[in-house]
Coordinates of C-alpha atoms in Angstrom, one line a residue:
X1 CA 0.0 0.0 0.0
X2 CA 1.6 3.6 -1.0
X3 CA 2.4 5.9 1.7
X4 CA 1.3 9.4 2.0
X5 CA 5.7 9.8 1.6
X6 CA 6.1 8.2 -1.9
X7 CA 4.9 10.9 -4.6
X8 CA 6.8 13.3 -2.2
X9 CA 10.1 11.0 -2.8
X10 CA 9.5 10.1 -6.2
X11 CA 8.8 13.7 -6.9
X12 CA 12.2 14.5 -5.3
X13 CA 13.7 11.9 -7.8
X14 CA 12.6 13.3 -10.4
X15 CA 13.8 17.1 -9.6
X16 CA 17.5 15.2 -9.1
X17 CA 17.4 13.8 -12.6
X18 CA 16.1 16.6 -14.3
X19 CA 19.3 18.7 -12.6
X20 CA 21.8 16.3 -13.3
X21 CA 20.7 16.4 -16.9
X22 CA 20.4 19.9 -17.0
X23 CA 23.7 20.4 -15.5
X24 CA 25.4 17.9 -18.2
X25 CA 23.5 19.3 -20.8
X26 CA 24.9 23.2 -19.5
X27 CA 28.6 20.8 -19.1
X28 CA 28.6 19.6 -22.7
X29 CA 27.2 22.6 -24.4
X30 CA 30.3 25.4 -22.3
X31 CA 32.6 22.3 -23.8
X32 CA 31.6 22.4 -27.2
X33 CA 31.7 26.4 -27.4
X34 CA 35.0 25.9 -25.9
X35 CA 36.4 23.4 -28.1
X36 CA 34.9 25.8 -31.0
X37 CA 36.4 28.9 -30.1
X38 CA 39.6 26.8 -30.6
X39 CA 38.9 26.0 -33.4
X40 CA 37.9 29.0 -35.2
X41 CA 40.6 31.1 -33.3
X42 CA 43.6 29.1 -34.9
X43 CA 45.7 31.3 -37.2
X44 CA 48.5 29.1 -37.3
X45 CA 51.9 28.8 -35.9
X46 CA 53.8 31.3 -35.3
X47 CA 50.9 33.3 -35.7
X48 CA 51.7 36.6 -37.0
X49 CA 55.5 36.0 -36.5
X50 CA 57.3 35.6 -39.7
X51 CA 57.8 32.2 -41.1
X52 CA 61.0 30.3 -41.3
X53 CA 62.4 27.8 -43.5
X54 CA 61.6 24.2 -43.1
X55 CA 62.8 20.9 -43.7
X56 CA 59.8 20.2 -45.3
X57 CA 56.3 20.8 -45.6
X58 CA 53.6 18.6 -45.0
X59 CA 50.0 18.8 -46.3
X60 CA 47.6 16.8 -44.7
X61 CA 45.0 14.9 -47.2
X62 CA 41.3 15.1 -48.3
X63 CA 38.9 13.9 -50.9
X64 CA 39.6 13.3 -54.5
X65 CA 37.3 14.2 -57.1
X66 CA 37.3 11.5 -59.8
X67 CA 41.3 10.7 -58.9
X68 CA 42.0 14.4 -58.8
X69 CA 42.5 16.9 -56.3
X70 CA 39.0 18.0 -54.8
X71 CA 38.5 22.3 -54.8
X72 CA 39.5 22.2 -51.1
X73 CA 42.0 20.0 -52.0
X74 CA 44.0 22.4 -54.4
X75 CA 43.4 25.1 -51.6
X76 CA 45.8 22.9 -49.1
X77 CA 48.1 21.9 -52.2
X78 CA 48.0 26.0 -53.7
X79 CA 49.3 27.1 -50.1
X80 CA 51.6 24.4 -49.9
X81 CA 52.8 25.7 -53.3
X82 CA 53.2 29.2 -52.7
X83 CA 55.3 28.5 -49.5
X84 CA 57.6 26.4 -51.5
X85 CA 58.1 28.5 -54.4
X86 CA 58.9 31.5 -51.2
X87 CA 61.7 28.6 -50.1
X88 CA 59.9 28.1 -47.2
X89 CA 61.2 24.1 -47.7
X90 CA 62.2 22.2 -50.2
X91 CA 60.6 19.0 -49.8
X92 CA 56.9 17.9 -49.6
X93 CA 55.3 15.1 -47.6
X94 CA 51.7 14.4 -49.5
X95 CA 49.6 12.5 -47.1
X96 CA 46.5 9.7 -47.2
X97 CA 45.5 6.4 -48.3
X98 CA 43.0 5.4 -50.9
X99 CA 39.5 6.9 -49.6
X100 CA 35.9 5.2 -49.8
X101 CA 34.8 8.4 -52.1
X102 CA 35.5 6.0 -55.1
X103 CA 38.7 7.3 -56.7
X104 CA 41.2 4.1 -58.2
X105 CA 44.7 6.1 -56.9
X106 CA 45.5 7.4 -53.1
X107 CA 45.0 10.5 -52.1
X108 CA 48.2 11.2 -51.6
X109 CA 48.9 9.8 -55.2
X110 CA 46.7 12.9 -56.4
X111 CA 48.4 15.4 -54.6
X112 CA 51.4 14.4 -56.4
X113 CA 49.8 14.9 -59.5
X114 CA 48.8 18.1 -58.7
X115 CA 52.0 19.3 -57.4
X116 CA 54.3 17.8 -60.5
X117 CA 51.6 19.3 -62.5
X118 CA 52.4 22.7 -61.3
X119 CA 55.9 22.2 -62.3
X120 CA 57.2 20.5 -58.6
X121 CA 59.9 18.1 -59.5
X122 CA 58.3 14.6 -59.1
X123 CA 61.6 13.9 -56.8
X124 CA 60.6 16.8 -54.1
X125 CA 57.5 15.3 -53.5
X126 CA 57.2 12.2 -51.0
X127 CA 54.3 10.1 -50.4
X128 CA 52.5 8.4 -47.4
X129 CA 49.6 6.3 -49.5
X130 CA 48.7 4.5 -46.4
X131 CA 47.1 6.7 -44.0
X132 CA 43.4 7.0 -43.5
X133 CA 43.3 9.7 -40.8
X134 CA 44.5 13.2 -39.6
X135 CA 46.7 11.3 -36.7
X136 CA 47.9 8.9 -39.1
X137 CA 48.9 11.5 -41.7
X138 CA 51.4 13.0 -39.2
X139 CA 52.4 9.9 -37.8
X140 CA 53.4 8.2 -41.2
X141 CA 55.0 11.8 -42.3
X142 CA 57.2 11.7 -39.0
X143 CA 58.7 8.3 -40.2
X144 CA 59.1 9.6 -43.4
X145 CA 61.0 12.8 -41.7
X146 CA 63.2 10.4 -40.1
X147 CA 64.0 8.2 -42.6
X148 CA 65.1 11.2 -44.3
X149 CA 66.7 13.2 -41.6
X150 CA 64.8 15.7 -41.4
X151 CA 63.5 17.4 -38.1
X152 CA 61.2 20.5 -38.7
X153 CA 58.4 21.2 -40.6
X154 CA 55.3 23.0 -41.9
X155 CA 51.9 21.2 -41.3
X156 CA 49.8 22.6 -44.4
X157 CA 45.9 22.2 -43.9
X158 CA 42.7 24.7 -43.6
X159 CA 41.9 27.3 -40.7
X160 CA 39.7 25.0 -39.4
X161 CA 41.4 22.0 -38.8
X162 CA 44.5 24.0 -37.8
X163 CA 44.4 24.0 -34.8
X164 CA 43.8 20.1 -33.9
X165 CA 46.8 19.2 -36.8
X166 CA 48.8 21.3 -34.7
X167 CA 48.1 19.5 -31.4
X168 CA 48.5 16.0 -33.3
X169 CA 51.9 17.1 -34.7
X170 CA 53.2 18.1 -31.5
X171 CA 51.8 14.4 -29.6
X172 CA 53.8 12.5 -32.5
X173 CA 56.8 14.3 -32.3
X174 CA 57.5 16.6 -35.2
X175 CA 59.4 19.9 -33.8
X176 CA 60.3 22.8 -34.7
X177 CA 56.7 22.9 -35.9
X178 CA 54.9 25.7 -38.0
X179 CA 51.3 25.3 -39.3
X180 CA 50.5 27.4 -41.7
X181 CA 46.5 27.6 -42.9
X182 CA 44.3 28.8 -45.7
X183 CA 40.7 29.9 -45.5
X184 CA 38.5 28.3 -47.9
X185 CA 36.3 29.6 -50.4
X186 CA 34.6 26.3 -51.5
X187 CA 34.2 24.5 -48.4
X188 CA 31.0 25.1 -46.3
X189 CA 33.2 26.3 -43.0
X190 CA 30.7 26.5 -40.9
X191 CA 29.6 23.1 -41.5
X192 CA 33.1 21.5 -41.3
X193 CA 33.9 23.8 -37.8
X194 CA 30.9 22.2 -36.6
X195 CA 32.2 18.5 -37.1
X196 CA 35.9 19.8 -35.9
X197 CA 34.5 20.1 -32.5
X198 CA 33.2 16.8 -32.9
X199 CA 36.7 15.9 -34.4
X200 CA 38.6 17.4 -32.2
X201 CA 36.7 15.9 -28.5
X202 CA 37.4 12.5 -30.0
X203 CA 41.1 13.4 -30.6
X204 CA 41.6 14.7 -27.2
X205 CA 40.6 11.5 -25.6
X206 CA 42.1 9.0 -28.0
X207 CA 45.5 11.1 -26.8
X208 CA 45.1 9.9 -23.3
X209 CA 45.0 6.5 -24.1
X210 CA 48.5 7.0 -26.5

């Protein structure tokens, strides 16, 4: 038989829940605006500070469009370009594996193509074909630093994966470091910031487990 004290307890239960969620809900949406200021802060490294040369530079990979560099693509590969034509390095690491978008060569295998097509000597471009993710891009371009000998370099990727690259590059080991990013004027940004934060949470805690 219910006591007069049940409802008074349940409806005391219920209050508790409905704060805890509230106060997770507040938790998760102060993280995300957090993790997105981050994000769409990121200028690169150093910043303002004028660049210096490089080993070598490093762009990280995307989609191919029918086995050719996507639009955003050629914005990574164009800034790449124009910081190797300044002398910024001499060498370029072209990064990622063969995505599920359909195309019959690697990513990085169309970056290449791109790059020697622009009149980069087919020799100053290396190639990671076997990475299938931002942490992986890095970590497969480090071993390719070191079989080379080579210590610093510039990351190469848009604003808004900037600042995540930059945090990966650091974890695997690549210093000096510089990032240097490019806006983009095909990409929907706000979309892709959007799934950075998403991008980025995961990152931070597959890095404790590394």
């Amino acid at each position: 038989m219910e006591t007069a004290f049940e409802p008074v307890k349940r409806g005391k239960w219920k209050k508790r829940v409905l704060r805890l969620l509230a106060l997770g809900a507040a938790a998760l949406l102060l993280w995300c605006l957090t993790i997105y200021v981050i994000v769409v802060r990121f200028d690169g490294i150093p910043g303002e500070g004028k660049p210096t040369p490089s080993d070598v530079g490093i762009v990280l990979g995307a989609r191919l469009w029918n086995d050719e560099a996507s639009p955003g693509l050629k914005e990574r590969l164009d800034l790449a370009l124009e910081l190797y034509e300044e002398g910024a390095f001499a060498s370029i690491i072209v990064t990622g594996g063969l995505d599920g978008g359909g195309a019959t060569i690697t990513e990085a295998e169309g970056m290449r193509n791109y790059l020697t097509a622009k009149g980069v000597p087919e020799s100053a471009v290396l190639m990671d074909t076997l990475s299938r993710s931002t942490y992986e891009n890095l970590l497969f371009a480090k071993d390719i630093m070191e079989s080379n000998g080579w210590n610093s370099a510039f990351v190469i990727t848009h604003s808004y994966h900037g600042s995540r690259a930059a945090d990966i590059a650091r974890k695997v080991g690549i210093s000096p470091l510089q990032v240097s990013v490019t806006d983009s004027e095909v990409l929907n940004v706000p979309y892709h910031q959007a799934r950075e934060v998403l991008a980025y949470t995961k990152w931070l805690g597959t890095k404790l487990f590394l």
